[in-house]
Each structure stands twice: as C-alpha cells, then as structure tokens.
Short mmCIF file of C-alpha atoms in Angstrom, two decimals:
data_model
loop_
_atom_site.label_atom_id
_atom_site.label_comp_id
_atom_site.label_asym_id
_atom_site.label_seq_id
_atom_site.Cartn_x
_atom_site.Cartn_y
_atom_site.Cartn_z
CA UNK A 1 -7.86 -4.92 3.19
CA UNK A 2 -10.06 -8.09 3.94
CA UNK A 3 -13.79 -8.42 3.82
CA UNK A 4 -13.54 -10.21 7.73
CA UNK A 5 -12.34 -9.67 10.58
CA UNK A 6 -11.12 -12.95 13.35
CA UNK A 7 -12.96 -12.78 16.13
CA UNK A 8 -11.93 -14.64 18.94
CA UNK A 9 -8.60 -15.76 20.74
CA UNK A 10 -8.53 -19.25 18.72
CA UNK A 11 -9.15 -17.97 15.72
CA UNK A 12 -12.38 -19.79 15.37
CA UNK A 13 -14.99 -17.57 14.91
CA UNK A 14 -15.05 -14.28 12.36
CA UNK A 15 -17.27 -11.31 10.90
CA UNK A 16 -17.69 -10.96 7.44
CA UNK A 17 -18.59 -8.21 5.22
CA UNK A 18 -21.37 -9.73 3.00
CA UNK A 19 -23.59 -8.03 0.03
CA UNK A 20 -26.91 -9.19 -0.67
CA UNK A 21 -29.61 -6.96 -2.29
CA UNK A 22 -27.56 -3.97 -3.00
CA UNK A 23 -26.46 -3.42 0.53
CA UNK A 24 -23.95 -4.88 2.82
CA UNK A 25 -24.06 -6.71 6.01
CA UNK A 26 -22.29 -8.49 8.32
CA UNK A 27 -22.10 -12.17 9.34
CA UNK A 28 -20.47 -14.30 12.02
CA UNK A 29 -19.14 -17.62 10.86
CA UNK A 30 -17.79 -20.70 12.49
CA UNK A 31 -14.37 -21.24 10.90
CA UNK A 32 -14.38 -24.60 12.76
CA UNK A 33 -17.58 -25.92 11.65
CA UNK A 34 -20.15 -26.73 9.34
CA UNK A 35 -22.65 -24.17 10.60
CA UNK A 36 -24.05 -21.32 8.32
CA UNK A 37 -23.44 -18.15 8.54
CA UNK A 38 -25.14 -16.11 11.41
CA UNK A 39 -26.48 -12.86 9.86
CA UNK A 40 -25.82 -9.85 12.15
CA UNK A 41 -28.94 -7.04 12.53
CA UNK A 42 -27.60 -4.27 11.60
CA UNK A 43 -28.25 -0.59 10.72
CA UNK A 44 -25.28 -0.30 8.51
CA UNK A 45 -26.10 -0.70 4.28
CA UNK A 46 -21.94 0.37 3.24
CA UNK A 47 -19.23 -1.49 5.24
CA UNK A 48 -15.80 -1.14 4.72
CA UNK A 49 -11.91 -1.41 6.83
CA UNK A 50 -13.28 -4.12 8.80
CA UNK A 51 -10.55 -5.12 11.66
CA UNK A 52 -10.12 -7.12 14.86
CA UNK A 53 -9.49 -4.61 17.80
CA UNK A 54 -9.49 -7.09 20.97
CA UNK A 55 -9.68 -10.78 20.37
CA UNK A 56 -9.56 -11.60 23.66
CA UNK A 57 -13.08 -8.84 23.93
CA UNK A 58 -13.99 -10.64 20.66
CA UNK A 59 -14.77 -7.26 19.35
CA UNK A 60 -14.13 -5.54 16.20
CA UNK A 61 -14.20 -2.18 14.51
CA UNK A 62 -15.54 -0.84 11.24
CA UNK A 63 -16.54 2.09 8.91
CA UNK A 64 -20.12 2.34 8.55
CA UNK A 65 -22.52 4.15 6.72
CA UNK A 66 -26.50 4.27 7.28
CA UNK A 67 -29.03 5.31 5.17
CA UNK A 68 -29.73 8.64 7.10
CA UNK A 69 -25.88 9.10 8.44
CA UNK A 70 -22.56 9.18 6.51
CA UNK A 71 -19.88 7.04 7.92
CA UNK A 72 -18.69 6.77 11.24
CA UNK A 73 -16.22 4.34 13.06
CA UNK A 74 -17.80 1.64 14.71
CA UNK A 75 -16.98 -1.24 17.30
CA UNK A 76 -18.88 -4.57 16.89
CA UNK A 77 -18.92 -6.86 20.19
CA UNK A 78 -20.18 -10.81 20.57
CA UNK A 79 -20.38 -11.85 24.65
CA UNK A 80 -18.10 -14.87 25.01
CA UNK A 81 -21.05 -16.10 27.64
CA UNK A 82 -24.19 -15.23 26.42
CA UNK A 83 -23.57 -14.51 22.93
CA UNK A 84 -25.32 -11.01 22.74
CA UNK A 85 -24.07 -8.63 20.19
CA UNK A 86 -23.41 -4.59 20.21
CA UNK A 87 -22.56 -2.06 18.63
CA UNK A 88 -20.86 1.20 19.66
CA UNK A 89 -19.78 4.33 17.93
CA UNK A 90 -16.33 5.10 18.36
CA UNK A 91 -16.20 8.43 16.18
CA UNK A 92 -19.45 9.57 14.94
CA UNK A 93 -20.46 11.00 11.38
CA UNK A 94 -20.44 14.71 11.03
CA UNK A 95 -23.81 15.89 11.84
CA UNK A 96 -25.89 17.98 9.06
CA UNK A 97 -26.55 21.56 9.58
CA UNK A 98 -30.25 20.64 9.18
CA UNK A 99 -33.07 18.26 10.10
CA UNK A 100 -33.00 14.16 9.19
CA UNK A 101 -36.72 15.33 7.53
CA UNK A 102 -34.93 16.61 4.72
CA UNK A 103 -33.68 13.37 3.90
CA UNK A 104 -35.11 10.81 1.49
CA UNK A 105 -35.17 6.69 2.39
CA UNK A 106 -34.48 4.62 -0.21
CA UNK A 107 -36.27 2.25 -1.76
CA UNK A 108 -35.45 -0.56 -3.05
CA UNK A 109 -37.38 -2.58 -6.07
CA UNK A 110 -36.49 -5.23 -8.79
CA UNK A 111 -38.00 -5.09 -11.63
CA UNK A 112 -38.61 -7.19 -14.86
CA UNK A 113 -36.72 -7.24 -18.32
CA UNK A 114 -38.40 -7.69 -21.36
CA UNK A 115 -36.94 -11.29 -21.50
CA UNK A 116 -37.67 -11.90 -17.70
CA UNK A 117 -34.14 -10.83 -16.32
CA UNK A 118 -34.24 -9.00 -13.18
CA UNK A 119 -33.19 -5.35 -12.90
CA UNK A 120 -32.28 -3.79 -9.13
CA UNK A 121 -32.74 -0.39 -8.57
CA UNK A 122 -32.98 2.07 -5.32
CA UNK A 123 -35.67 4.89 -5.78
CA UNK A 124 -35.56 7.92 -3.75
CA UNK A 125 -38.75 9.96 -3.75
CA UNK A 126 -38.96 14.01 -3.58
CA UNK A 127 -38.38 15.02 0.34
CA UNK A 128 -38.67 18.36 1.34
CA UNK A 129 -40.28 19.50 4.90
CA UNK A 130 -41.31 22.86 3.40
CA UNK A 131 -42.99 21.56 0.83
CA UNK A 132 -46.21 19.09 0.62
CA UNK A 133 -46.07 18.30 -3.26
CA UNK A 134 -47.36 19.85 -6.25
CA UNK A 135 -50.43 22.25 -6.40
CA UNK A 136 -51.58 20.46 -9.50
CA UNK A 137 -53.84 18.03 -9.02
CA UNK A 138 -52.22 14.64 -10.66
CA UNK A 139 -49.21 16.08 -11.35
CA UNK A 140 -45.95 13.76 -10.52
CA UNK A 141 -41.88 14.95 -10.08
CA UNK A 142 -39.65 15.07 -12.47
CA UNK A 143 -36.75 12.42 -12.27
CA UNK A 144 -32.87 11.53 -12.37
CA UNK A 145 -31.92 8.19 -13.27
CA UNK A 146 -28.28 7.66 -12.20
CA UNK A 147 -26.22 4.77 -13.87
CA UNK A 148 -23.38 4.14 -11.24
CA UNK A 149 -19.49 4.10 -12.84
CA UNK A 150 -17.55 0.58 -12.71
CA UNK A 151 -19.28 -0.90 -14.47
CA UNK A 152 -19.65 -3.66 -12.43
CA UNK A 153 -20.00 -1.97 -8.93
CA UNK A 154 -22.76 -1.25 -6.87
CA UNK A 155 -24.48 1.81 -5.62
CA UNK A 156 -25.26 0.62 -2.21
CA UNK A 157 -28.45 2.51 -0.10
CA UNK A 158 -25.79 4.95 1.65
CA UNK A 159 -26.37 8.44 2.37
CA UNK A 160 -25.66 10.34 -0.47
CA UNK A 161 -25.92 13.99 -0.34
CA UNK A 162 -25.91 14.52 -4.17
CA UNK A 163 -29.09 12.22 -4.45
CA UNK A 164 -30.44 14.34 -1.43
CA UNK A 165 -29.48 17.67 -3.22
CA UNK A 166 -32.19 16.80 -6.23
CA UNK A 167 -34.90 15.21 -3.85
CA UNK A 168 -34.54 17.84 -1.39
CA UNK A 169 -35.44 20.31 -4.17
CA UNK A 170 -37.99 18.59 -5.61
CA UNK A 171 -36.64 15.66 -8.03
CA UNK A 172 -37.24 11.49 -7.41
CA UNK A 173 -34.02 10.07 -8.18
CA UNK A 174 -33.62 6.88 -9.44
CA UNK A 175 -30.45 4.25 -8.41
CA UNK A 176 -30.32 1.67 -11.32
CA UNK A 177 -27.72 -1.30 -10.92
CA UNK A 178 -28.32 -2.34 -13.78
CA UNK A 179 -26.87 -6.18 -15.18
CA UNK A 180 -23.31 -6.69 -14.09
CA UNK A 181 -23.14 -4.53 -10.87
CA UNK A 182 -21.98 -6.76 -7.91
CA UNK A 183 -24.51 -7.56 -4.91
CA UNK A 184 -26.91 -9.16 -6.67
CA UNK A 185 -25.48 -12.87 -7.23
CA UNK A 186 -22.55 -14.14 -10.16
CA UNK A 187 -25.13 -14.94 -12.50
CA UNK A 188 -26.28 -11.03 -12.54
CA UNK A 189 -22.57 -9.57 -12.99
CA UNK A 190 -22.65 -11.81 -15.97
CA UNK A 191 -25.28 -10.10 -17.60
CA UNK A 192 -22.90 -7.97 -18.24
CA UNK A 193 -20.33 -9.69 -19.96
CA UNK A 194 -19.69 -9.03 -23.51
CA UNK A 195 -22.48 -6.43 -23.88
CA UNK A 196 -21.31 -3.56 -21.91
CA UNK A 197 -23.35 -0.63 -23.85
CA UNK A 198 -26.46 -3.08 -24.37
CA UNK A 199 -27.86 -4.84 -20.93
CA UNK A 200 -26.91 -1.23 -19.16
CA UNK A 201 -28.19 0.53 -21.70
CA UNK A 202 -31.55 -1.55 -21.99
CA UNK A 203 -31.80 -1.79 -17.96
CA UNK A 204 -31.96 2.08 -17.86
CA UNK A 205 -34.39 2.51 -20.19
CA UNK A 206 -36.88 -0.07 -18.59
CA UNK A 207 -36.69 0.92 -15.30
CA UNK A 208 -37.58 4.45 -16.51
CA UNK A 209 -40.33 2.89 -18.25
CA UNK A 210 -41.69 0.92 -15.27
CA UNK A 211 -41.07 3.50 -12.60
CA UNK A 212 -43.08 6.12 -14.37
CA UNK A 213 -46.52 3.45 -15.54
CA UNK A 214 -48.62 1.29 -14.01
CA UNK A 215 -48.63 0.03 -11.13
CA UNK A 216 -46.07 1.96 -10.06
CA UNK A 217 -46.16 5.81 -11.57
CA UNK A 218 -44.26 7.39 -9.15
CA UNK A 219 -42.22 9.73 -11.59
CA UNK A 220 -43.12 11.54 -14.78
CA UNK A 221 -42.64 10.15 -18.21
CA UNK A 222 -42.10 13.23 -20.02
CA UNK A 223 -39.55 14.52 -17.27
CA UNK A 224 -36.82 11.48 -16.64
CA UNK A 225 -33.70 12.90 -17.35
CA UNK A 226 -30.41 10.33 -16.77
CA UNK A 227 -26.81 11.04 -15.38
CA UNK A 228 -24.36 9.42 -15.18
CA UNK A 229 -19.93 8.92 -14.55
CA UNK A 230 -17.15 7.63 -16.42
CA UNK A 231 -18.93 4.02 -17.19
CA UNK A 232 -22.45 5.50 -16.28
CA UNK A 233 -21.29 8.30 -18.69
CA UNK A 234 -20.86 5.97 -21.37
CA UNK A 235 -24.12 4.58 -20.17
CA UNK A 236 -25.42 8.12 -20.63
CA UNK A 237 -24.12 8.57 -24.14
CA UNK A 238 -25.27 4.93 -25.47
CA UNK A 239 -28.76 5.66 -24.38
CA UNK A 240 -28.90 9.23 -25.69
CA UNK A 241 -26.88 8.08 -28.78
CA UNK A 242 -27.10 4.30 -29.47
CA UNK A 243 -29.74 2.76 -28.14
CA UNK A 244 -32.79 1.12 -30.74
CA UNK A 245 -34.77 4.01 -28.78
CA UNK A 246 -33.21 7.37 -27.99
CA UNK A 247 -36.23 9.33 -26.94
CA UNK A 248 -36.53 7.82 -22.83
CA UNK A 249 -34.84 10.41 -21.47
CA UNK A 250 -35.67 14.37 -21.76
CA UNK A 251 -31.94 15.11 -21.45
CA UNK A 252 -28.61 13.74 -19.86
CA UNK A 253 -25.51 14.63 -18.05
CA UNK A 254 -22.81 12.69 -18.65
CA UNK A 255 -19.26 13.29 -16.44
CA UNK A 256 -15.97 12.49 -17.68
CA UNK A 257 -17.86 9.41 -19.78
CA UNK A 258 -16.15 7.39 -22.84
CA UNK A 259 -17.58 8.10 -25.86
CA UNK A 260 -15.10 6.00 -27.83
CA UNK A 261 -13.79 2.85 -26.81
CA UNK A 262 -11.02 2.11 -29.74
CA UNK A 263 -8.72 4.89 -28.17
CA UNK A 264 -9.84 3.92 -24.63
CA UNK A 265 -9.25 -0.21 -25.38
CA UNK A 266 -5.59 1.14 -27.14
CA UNK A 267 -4.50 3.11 -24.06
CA UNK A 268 -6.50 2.13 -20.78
CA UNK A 269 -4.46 2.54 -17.86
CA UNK A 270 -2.74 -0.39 -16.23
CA UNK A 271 -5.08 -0.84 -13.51
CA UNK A 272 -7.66 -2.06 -16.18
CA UNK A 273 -5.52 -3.60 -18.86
CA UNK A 274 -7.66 -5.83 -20.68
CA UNK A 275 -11.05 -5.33 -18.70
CA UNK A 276 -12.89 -4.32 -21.98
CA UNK A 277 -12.01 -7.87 -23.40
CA UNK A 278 -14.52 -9.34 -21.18
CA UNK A 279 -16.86 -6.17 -20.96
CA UNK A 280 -16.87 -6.43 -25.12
CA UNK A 281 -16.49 -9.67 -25.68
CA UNK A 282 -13.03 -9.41 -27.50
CA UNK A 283 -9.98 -7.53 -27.89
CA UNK A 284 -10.46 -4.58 -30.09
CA UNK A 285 -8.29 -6.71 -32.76
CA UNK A 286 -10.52 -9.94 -32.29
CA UNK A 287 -13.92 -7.63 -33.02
CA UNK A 288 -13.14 -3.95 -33.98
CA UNK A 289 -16.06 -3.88 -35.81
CA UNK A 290 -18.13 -4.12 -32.24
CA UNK A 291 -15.79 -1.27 -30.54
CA UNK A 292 -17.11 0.64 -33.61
CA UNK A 293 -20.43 0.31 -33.40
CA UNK A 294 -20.80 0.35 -29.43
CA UNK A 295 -18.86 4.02 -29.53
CA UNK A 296 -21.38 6.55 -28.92
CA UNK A 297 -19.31 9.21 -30.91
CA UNK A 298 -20.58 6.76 -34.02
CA UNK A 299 -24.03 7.54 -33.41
CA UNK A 300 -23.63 11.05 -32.43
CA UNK A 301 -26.10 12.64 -35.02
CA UNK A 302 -29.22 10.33 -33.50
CA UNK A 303 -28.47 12.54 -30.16
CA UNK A 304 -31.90 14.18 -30.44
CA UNK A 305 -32.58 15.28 -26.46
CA UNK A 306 -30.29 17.59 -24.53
CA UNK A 307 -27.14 16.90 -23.45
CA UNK A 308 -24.42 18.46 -21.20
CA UNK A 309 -21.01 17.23 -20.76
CA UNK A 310 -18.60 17.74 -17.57
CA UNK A 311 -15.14 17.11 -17.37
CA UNK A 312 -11.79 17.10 -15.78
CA UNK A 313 -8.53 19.05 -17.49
CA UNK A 314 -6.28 16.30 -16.61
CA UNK A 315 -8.18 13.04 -16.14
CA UNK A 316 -5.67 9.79 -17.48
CA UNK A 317 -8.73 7.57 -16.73
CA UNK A 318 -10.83 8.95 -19.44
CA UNK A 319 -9.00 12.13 -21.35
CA UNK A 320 -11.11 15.11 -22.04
CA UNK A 321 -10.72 14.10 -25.85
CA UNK A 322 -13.47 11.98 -24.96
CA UNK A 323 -15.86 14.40 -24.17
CA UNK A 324 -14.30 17.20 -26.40
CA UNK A 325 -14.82 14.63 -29.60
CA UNK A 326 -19.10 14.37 -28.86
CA UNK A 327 -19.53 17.81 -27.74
CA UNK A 328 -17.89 18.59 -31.20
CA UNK A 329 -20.16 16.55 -33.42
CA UNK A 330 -23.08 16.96 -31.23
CA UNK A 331 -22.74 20.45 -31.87
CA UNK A 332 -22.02 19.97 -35.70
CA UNK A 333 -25.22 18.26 -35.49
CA UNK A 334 -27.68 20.66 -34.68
CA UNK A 335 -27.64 19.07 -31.27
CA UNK A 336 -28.48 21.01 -28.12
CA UNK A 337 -25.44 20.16 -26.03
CA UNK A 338 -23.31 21.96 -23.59
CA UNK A 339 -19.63 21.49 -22.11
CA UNK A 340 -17.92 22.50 -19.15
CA UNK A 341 -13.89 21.36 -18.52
CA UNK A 342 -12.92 21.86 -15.27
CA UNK A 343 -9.15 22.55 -14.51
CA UNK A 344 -6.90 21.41 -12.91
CA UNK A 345 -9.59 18.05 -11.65
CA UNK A 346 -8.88 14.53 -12.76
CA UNK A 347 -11.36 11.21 -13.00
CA UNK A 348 -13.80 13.05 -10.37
CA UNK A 349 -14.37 16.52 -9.21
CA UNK A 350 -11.93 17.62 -5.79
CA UNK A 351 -12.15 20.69 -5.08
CA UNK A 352 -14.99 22.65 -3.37
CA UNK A 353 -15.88 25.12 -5.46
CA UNK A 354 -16.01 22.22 -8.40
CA UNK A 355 -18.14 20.12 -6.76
CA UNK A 356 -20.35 22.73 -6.08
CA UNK A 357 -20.42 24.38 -9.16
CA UNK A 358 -20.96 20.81 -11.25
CA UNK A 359 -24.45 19.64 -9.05
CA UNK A 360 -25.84 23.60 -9.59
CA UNK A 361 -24.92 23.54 -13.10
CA UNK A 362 -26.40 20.21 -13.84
CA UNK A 363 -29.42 21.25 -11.69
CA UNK A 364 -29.76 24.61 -13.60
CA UNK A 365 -29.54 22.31 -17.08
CA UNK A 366 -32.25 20.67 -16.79
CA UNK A 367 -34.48 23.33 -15.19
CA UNK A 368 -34.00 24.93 -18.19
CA UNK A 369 -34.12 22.50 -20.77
CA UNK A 370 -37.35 21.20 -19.11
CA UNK A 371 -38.94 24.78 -18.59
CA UNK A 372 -39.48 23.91 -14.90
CA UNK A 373 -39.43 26.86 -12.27
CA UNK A 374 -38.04 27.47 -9.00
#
C-alpha cells in the first residue's frame, strides 16, 4: 500500500495522502516540476487504500472517513480541461440507526508544555439531543482523556463511536496525541524518543490541567478520568503509578497495557524487535536500570485512584501476565482496582458481545467510583 496514487496517462501528475494537524488530506503534485503541492478541499480527516482507477479519466478511488460518517469508498476526479475536481461515493458508510445530532464535532487545540513544547489534542464535548446540560447552575461534565496505542500514531478526527458512546451520555472526551504521535511534524515524534513513559505521561496530565482551568474550563477537575490501550495503557499505568504527580486523574482504565517492560523488551514480537531501544533510549542491557524504574508494576503501591484493568486470554502482543502482575499488587496494596480477562480475544476486543460488554463495564466503573447517577 502507497500513500499516492498516479494520476494521469504520463505519469506526471499524482494524489497524495498527506497528514498535517492530526488529520489527513490529499494533495495533487506535479511529478514533472518544481511546483508545490496543490492541497485538495476535502471533507475526508482518515484516508487510506488510495489507488488509480482510470488514468486515462485521471480519477482515483479511496477509503474515507469524515468526522460525522465512518468510511466509505470514494472516487476522486481532476478535469483534464478545466482542472475542476470531484468527488463521488462509490459505496457509502452504513448509516446510524439515529440522528447526526447525537454526534459530537471535534475539536481540535494545541496547547502549551511547561517548557513551551506543544501538545495536540482533539476535544469532544457532551452531545446529547435529549438533553440541554446540567440543572446545576456552574456545574461542568465529567471527562475521559484517551491516550491513543502506538505509541507513535495518531488519533485522527474520525468518527468514532466509542468517543460518541461517552459524549452521547453525558461525558467530554478528550483525544491527546501527546509527543511522538505522527501528524504533527519529525521534530514532535521526537519528543518521544528515549522517554516513552515521561513526555506521554507529562502531556496527559497537562492537557487535563489546561482543559479543565482558565481560559478554557470546559471539563471538571475533580472528574477527569483517563483510558487508555496497549501503549496508552502503559500511558494509563505510568500516570496512575509513576508519574511525580499521581492524583490528575479520578480513576483509569487501562486495556491490555504493559506494566513491565523488562519481560516485554526480552520477548516483543518480531514485528517490533528492537522498537523500545529508541522508545527507551537503550537496550534493556545498555540501561536496565531505566526499564526498572519506567515499569509501572515498580510503583504499584503509589496507585492511589481507581483503577480497572481489561484484557485479552490470548493476546502475544502484550500477555495477560501484564495485567495479572498490577492487578495483583494493586490489590495487595489496599488499592481499589478491578480486572476483567476476556477469553478467547487477543491484542483488542472481536467479538460482539466483548466489545459491548468492555465500553458498559468501563462506563459503569467510573459511574460508580465517581458517585455519578444515571
């Protein structure tokens, strides 16, 4: 798979998949010449399986996602003569059993590290047509903070039904790509290098900070809670567990997330054979002592806030001795901390009734560790 597509019969001209600002894009470029790049307008934020489907039409196709509509299969046209541009559905998205004003619009913000760095995060405010907002006067929504897996992807501004299950029901949720996620420039993935469980860490806790104070205050402080998968699970348990302050967040959910990285650096799959070296800063032999003390299992008894734990039975990416080792000294610790393994699921929840049962139960956590009512 390519990021562009050739356009025309000479092979001159293409369209190209481009990121900038947490979203994607497309562009047409000149292959022959020194021009720029001609930005496309477009309603699409996630494109992917970009292909050339008649040269000689100079049209493409694509999968596209918007930020109301999940993907569909699109064509993408230039006139040879007058150089207009189109777009036409070839197989639309699945429509929702329910109305577009039950979904939330993103918004997108950058805000300001203590040292000046920027952090890039998509906010999603509480959307629900039935409802107009609390009855008490002041009063603002709880919130999830989501740290996105990779580490160093990007959660683009694509409909996503599991952000729309917490806004719809009364939550902001919070999309922090934090330093090191792609789509925001080489020198911000390189935040990330060599202190994977610090700038991700550190970005997640100041964008909670700034979303819920002035000038902003659109969430509240006491009610953040953060979530978070495999890397954003780690995320989850260095910020709960590790971080030089542990009390941001009023609980956390972390799924299938590493909670020590000796084992993981000893046996990581092939796929991402020495990735940690660069994440870390080492091998585990060149700097054990820093595998040590950025494993959250390490720091385990500072886990003062609520924390529940979901997992799959036979996940190679991260093994459910992971989570099984935290829950175990969480719970040796006094800690408030709950565990579901799911069988028979891997790195990621499949089936139906999984799915389902993992958003309700994280739902129903923090309703109750927050006291908050239906």
């Amino acid at each position: 798979m390519t990021p562009y597509a050739i356009l025309d019969e000479e092979g001159t001209l293409a369209v190209f998949i481009t990121t900038k600002d947490g979203r994607n894009g497309l562009s047409v470029v000149d292959l022959a010449g020194p021009s720029p790049p001609r930005p496309v307008d477009t309603p699409y934020v996630a494109i992917s399986n970009i292909w050339s489907r008649s040269r000689q039409a100079r049209e493409v196709v694509f999968s596209g996602d918007k930020i109301d509509e999940n993907l569909s299969i699109v064509s993408f046209s230039v006139d040879a003569a007058t150089g207009a541009q189109k777009f036409s559905t070839i197989k639309a998205a699945a429509a929702p059993a329910f109305s577009n004003d039950y979904i939330s619009v993103p918004q997108p913000m950058s805000f300001k590290a203590e040292n000046g760095d920027s952090i890039h995060v998509v906010y999603y405010p509480p959307k629900n047509p039935n409802y107009s907002g609390s009855s008490i006067p002041g009063e603002r929504p709880p919130c999830v903070l989501h740290a996105h897996g990779g580490p160093t992807m990007v959660i683009l501004q694509s409909l996503s039904w599991k952000t729309q299950f917490f806004t719809s029901r009364g939550w902001g949720f919070l999309d922090v790509n934090y330093g090191g996620s792609s789509g925001y420039g080489r020198d911000y993935i390189l935040r990330l290098a060599g202190k994977w469980g610090v700038v991700d860490a550190e970005d997640c806790i100041r964008a909670a900070e700034i979303i819920s104070s002035e000038p902003y205050n659109l969430v509240d402080p006491e009610r953040i809670v953060i979530t978070g998968g495999s890397a954003g699970g780690y995320t989850v348990l260095t910020v709960l567990a590790s971080a030089p302050d542990v009390t941001t967040f009023a609980a956390g959910t972390s799924s299938y997330g590493i909670s020590d990285l000796i084992p993981l650096a000893a046996h990581s799959h092939k796929f991402e054979t020495r990735y940690l070296d660069k994440l870390i800063g080492g091998t585990l032999e060149e700097i054990p002592e820093v595998y040590r003390d950025r494993s959250p299992l390490n720091h385990s008894d500072r886990i003062m806030y609520p924390l529940l734990i979901l997992q799959g039975e036979i996940d190679k990416v991260v093994p459910k001795e992971q989570s099984e080792l935290i829950y175990e000294s969480v719970k040796a610790n006094g800690g408030v901390v709950e565990y579901k393994l799911y069988p028979g699921e891997g790195h990621g929840w499949r089936q139906e009734e999984n799915i389902v049962d993992a958003l309700e139960r994280e739902l129903g956590f923090y309703e109750r560790v927050l006291k908050l009512g239906r």
